[in-house]
Coordinates of C-alpha atoms and ligand atoms in Angstrom, one line a residue:
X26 CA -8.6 20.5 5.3
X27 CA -12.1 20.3 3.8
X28 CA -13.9 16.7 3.0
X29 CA -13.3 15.8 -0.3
X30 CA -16.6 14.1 -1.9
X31 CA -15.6 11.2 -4.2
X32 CA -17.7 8.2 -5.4
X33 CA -20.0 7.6 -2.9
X34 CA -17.9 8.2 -0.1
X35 CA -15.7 10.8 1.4
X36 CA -12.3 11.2 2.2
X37 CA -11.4 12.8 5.7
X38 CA -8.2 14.5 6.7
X39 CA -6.6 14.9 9.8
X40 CA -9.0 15.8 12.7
X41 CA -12.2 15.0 11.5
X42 CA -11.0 11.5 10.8
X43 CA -11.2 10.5 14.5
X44 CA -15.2 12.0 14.5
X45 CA -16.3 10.9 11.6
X46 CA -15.1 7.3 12.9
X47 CA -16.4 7.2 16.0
X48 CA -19.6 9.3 14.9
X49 CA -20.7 5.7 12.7
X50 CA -19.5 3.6 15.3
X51 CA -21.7 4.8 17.6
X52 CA -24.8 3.9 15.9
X53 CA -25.2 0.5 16.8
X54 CA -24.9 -1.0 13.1
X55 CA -21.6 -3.0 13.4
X56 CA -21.2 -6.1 14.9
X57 CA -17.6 -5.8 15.0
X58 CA -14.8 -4.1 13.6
X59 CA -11.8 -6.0 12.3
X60 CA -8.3 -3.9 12.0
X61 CA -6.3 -5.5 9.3
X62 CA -2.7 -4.1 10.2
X63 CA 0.9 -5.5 8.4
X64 CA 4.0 -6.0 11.3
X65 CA 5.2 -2.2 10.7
X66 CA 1.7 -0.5 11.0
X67 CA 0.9 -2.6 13.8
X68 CA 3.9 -1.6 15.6
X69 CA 4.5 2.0 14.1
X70 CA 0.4 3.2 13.8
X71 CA -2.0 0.8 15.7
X72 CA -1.3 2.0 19.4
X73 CA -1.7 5.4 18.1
X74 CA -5.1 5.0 16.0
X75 CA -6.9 2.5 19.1
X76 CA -5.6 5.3 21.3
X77 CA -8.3 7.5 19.5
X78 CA -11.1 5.4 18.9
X79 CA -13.9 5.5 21.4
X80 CA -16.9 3.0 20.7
X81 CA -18.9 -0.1 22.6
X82 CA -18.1 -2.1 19.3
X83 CA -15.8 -4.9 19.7
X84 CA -12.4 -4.8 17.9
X85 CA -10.3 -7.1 16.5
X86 CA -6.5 -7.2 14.9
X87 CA -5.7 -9.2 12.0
X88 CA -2.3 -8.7 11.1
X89 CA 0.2 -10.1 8.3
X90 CA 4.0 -9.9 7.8
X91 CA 4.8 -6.7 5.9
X92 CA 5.8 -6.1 2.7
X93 CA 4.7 -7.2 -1.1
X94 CA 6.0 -10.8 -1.2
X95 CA 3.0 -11.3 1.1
X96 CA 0.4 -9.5 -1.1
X97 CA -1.2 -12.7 -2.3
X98 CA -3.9 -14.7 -2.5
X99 CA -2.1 -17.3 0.6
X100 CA -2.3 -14.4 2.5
X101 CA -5.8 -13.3 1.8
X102 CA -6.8 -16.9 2.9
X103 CA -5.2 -16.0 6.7
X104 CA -7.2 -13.6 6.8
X105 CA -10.8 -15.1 5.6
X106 CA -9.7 -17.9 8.1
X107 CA -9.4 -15.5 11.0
X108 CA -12.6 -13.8 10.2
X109 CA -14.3 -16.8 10.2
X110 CA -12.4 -17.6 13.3
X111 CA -13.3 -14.5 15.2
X112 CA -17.0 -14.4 14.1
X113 CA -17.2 -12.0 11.0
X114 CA -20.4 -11.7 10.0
X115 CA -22.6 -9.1 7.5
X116 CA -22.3 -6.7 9.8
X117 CA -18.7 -6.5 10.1
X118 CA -17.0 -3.8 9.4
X119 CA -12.8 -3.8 8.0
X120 CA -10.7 -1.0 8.8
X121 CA -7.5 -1.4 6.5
X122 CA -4.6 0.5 8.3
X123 CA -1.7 0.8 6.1
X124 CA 0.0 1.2 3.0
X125 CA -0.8 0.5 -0.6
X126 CA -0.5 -3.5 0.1
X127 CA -2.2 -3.5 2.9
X128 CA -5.5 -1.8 1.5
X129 CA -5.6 -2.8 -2.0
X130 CA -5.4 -7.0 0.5
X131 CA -8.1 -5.8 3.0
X132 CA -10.1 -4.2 0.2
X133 CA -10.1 -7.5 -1.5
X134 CA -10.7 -9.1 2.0
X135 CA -13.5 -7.7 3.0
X136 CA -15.1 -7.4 -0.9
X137 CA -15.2 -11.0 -1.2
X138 CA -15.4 -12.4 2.4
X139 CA -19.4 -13.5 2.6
X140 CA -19.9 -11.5 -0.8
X141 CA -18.7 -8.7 0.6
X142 CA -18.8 -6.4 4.0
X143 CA -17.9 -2.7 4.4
X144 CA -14.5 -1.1 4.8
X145 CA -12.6 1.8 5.2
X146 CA -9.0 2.7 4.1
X147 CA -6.3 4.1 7.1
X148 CA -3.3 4.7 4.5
X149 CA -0.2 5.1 6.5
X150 CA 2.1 5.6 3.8
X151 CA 2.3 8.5 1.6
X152 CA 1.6 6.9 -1.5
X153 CA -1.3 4.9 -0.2
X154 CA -2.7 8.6 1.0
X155 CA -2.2 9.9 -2.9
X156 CA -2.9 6.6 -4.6
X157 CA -3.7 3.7 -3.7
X158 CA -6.6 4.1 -0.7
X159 CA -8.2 6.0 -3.5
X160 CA -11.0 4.8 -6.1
X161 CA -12.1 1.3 -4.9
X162 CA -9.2 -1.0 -7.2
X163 CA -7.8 -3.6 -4.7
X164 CA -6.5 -6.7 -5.2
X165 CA -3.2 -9.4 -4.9
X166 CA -0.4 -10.2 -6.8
X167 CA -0.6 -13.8 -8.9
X168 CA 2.9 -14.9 -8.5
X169 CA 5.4 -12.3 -9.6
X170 CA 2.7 -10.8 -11.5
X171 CA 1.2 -7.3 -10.4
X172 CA -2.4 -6.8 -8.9
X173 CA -4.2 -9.5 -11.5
X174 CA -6.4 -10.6 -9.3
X175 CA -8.9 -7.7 -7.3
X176 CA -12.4 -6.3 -7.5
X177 CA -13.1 -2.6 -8.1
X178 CA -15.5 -1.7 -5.0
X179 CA -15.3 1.4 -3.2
X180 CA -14.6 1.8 0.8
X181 CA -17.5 3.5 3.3
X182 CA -14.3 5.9 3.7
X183 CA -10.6 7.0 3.1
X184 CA -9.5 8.8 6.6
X185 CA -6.2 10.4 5.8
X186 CA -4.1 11.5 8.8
X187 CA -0.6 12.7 7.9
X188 CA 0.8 12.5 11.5
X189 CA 1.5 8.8 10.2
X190 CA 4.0 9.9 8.2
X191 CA 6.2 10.5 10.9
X192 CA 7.8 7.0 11.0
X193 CA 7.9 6.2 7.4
X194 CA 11.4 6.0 6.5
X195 CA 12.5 8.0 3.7
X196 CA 12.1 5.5 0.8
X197 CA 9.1 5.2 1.8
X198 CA 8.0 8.6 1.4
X199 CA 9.9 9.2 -1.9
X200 CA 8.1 6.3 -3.2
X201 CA 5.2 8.2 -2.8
X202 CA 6.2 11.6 -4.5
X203 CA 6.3 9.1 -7.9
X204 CA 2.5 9.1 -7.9
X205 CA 1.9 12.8 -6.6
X206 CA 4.8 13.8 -10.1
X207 CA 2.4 11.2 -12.0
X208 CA -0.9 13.4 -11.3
X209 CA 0.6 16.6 -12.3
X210 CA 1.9 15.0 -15.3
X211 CA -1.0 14.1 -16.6
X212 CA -3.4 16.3 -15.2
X213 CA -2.2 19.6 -14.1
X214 CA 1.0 21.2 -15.0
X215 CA 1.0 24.0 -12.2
X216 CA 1.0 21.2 -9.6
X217 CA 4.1 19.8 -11.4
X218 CA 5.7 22.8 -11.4
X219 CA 5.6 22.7 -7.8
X220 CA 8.2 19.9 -7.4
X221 CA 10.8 21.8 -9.4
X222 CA 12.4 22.8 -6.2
X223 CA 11.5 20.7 -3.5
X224 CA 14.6 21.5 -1.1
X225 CA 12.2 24.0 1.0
X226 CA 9.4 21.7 1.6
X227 CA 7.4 22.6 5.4
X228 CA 5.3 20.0 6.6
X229 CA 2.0 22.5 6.4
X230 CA 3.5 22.8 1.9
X231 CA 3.3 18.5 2.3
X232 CA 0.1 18.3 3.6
X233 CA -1.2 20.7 0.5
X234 CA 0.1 18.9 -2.1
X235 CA -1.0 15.5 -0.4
X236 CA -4.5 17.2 -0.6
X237 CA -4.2 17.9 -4.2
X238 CA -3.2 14.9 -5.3
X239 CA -5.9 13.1 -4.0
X240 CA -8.3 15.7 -5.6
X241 CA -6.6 15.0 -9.1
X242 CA -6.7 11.4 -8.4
X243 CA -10.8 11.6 -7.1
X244 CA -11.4 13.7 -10.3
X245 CA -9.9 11.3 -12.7
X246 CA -11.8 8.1 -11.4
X247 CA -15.3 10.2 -11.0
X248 CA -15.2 10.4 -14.5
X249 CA -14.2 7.1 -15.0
X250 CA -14.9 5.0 -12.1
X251 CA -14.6 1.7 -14.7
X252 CA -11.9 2.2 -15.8
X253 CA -13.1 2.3 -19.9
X254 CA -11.6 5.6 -20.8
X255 CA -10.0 8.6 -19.0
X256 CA -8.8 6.7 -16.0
X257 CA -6.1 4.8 -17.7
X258 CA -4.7 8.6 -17.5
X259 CA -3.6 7.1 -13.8
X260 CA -2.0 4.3 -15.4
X261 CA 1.2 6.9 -16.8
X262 CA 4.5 5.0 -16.1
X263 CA 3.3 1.9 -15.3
X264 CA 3.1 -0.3 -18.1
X265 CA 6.9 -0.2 -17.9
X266 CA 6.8 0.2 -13.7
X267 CA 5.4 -2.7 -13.4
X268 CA 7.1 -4.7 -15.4
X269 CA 9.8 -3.3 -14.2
X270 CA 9.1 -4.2 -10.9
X271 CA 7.8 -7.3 -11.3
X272 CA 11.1 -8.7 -13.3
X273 CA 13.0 -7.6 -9.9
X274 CA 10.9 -9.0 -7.8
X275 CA 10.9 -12.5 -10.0
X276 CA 14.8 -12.3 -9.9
X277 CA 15.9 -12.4 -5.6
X278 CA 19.3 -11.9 -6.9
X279 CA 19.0 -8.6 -8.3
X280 CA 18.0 -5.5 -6.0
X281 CA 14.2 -5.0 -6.0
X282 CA 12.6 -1.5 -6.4
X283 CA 9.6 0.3 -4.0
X284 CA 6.4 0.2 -6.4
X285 CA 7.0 4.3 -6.9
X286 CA 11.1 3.6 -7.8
X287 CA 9.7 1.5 -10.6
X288 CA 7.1 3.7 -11.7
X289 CA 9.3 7.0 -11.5
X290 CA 11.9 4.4 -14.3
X291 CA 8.5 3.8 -16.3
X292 CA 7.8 7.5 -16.2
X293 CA 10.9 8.5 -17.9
X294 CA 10.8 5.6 -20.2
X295 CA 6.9 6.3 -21.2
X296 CA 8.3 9.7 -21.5
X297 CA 10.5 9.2 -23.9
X298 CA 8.0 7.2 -26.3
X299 CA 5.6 10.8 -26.2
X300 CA 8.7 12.4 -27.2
X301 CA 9.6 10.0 -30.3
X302 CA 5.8 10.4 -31.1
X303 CA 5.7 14.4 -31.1
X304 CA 3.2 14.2 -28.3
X305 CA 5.9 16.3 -26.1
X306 CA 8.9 18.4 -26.9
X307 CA 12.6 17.6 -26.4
X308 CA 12.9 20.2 -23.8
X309 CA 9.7 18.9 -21.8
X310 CA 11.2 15.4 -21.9
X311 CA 14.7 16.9 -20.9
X312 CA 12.6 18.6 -18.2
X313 CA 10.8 15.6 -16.6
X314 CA 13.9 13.6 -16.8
X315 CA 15.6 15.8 -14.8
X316 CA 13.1 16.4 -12.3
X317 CA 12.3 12.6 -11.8
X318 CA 16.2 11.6 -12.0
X319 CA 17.2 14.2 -9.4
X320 CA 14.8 12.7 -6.8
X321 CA 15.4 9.1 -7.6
X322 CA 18.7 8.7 -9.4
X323 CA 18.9 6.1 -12.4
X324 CA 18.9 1.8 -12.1
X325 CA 21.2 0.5 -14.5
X326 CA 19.7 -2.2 -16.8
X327 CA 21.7 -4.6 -19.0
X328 CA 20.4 -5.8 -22.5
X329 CA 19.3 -8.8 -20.9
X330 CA 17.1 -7.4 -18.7
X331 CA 16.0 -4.9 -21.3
X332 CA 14.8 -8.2 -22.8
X333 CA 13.2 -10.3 -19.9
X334 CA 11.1 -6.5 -19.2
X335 CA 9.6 -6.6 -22.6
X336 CA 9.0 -10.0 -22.8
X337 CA 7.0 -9.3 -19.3
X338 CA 5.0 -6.7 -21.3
X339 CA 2.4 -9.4 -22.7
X340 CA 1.0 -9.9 -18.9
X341 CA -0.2 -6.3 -18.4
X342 CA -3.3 -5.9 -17.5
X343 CA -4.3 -3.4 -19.1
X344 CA -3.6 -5.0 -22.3
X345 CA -6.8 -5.3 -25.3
X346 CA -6.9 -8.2 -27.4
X347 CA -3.4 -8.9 -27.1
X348 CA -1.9 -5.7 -27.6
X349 CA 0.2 -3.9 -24.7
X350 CA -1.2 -0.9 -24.3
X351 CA 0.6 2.7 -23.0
X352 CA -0.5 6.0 -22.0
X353 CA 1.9 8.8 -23.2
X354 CA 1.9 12.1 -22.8
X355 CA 0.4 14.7 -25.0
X356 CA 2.1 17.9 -23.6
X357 CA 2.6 18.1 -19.3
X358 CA -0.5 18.3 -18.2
X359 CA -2.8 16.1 -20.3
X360 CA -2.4 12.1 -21.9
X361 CA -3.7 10.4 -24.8
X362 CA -4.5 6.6 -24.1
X363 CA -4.7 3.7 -25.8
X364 CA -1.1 3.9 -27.3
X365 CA 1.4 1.9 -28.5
X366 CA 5.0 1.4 -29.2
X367 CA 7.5 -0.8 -30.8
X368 CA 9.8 -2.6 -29.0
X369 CA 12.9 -1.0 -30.8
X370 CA 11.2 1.9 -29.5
X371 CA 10.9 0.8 -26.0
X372 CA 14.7 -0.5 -26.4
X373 CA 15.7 3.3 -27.7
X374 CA 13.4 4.9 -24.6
X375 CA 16.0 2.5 -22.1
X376 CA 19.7 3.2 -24.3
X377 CA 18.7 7.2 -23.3
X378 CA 17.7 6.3 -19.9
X379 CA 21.4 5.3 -19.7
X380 CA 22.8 8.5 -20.5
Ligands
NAD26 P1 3.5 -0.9 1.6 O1 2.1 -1.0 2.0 O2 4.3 -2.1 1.5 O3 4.2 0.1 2.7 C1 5.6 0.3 2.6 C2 6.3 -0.1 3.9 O4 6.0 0.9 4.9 C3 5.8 -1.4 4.5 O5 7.0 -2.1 5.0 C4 4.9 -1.0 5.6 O6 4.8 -2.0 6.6 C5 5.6 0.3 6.1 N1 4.7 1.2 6.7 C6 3.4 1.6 6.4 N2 3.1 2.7 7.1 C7 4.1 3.0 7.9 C8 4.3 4.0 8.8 N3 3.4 5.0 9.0 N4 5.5 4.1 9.5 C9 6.5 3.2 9.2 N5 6.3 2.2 8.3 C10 5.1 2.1 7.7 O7 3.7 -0.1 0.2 P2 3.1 1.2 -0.4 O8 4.1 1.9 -1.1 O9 2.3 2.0 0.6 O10 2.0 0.6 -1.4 C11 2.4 -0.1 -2.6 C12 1.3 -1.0 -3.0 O11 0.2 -0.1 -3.4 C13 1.7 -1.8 -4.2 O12 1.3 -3.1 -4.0 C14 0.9 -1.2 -5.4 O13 0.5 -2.1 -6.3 C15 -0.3 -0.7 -4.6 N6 -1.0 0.4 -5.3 C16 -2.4 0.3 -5.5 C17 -3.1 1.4 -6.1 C18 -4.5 1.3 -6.2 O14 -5.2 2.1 -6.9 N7 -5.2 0.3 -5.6 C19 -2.4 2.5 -6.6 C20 -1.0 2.6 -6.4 C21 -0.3 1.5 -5.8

């Protein structure tokens, strides 16, 4: 699979990942390389990825327990410690090799850490491939609150190698299809129209659409690399997601969802608002419903949750002057930003979720 040239750096697939790799760290400009791993990539993908590197440079593992609840800034202080610890200077270089929380933490790591060293993004999960390796965002949770505290600053690289897929359980992996059905919504229709049937999917039909998706992604934040217009496009489904997702995450007594389970609710939900607002027709929203549904099933929500979502609304990021801002859909295939909607209609967008 051909490089694919994004914001001043590249992202690599499969075999030339292992090159280009050792090709810089054989140039004698790193004093060290630190591997920031989580328990599960440590175990699952480090043995593998070491196995593969050959360079004089000396290497260091920093690892952290895996999963979200540890996507934080106590966490992010470990690992600035164990830098420090292990002699991380200028010339350090990170690789982050993981999923979406373990390179949006190492991105923030090694952005901040003596004002900033160079890194490079190993995702290991399928939606860290499509999503979030991509564009330079990183950051921590504050709280139960999503990604409010980060730095947009691009990596030296994004070396994708789908061979890591091999151990992610299947969650996992269809956490990651939320974001690939997200880029097609809002960017491409015939991409979407791929994952009408997915029941015959090969491994070599995964790996295309993988490539795609981080094509639409790249495209959307080259335009946009700020964030001040076109790239909210990316944030389709996750005003409610997160929300979502953070309310679950707050309340240890209900069941919490994958970041993609949320977003693939918020999807629907956002969905519906484009409908109510003539931006898509009934049979588009009947069709995405459908689609989404049939890969991830419906999450009941009572009125009081309904309630404690909306509320959570008023901490989205993305939020101007204190209005929540959405991005809806204006046909499949193409958004309009800066949009907003009512919380009866946010209430009607959940009573048709139901049914
Ligand atoms: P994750 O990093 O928690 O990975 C999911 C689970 O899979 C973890 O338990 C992890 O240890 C394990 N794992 C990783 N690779 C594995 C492998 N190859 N085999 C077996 N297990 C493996 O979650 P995620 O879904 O990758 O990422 C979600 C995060 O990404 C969220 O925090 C979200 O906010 C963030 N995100 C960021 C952006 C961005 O632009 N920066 C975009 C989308 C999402």
């Amino acid at each position: 699979m051909q490089t694919i040239i994004a914001n001043g750096y590249s992202v690599f697939f499969n075999e030339f990942i292992y090159i280009y790799l050792n090709s810089i760290l054989d140039k004698d400009v790193y004093s060290k390389l630190f591997i920031v791993v989580d328990s599960k990539t440590s175990e699952y993908c480090l043995p593998n990825f070491i196995a593969n590197l050959a360079t004089e440079v000396p290497i260091e593992i920093v690892e952290f327990e895996s999963g979200e609840q540890f996507k934080n800034i106590e966490t992010c202080f470990e690992i600035w410690s164990a830098f420090t610890d292990l002699g991380a200077d200028r010339k350090s270089i990170v690789i982050n090799l993981g999923g979406g929380v373990v390179t949006d933490l190492g991105g923030f790591v090694a952005s901040t850490f003596k004002r900033g060293i160079e890194y490079i993004n190993v995702p290991t999960t399928l939606l860290s491939m499509v999503d979030a390796s991509i564009g330079g965002k990183n950051g921590v949770d504050l709280g139960s609150l999503k990604n409010q505290i980060g730095t947009i600053t691009n990596p030296n690289a994004v070396l994708i190698d789908t061979n890591f897929l091999t151990t992610l359980p299947q969650n996992e992996m269809r956490s990651g299809l939320a974001e690939m059905l997200k880029h097609g919504l809002i960017q491409d229709k015939s991409y979407w129209d791929k994952f009408k049937n997915l029941s015959n999917l090969t491994t070599d039909d995964l790996d295309t659409l993988i490539y795609e998706s981080v094509q639409i992604k790249n495209n959307v934040v080259s335009q946009d690399p700020t964030e001040n217009g076109i790239r909210k496009a990316l944030n389709f489904g996750h005003t409610l997601g997160h929300a979502i997702e953070s309310y679950l995450l707050e309340n240890t007594e209900k069941n919490t969802l994958l970041h993609g389970e949320a977003i693939a609710v918020g999807m629907i939900l956002e969905s519906y608002i484009s409908m109510e607002k003539s931006l898509i027709s009934k049979e588009e929203y009947a069709e995405i419903k459908a689609v989404i549904s049939e890969i991830f099933g419906f999450v009941e929500f009572s009125q009081n949750d309904i309630d404690e979502i909306i509320k959570l609304l008023i901490h989205d990021k993305k939020n101007e002057f204190g209005k929540v801002q959405f991005v809806l859909l204006n046909g499949i295939g193409d958004i309009k930003i800066n949009e907003s909607a009512s919380n009866e209609l946010i209430f009607k967008a959940f009573e048709d979720y139901k049914v």
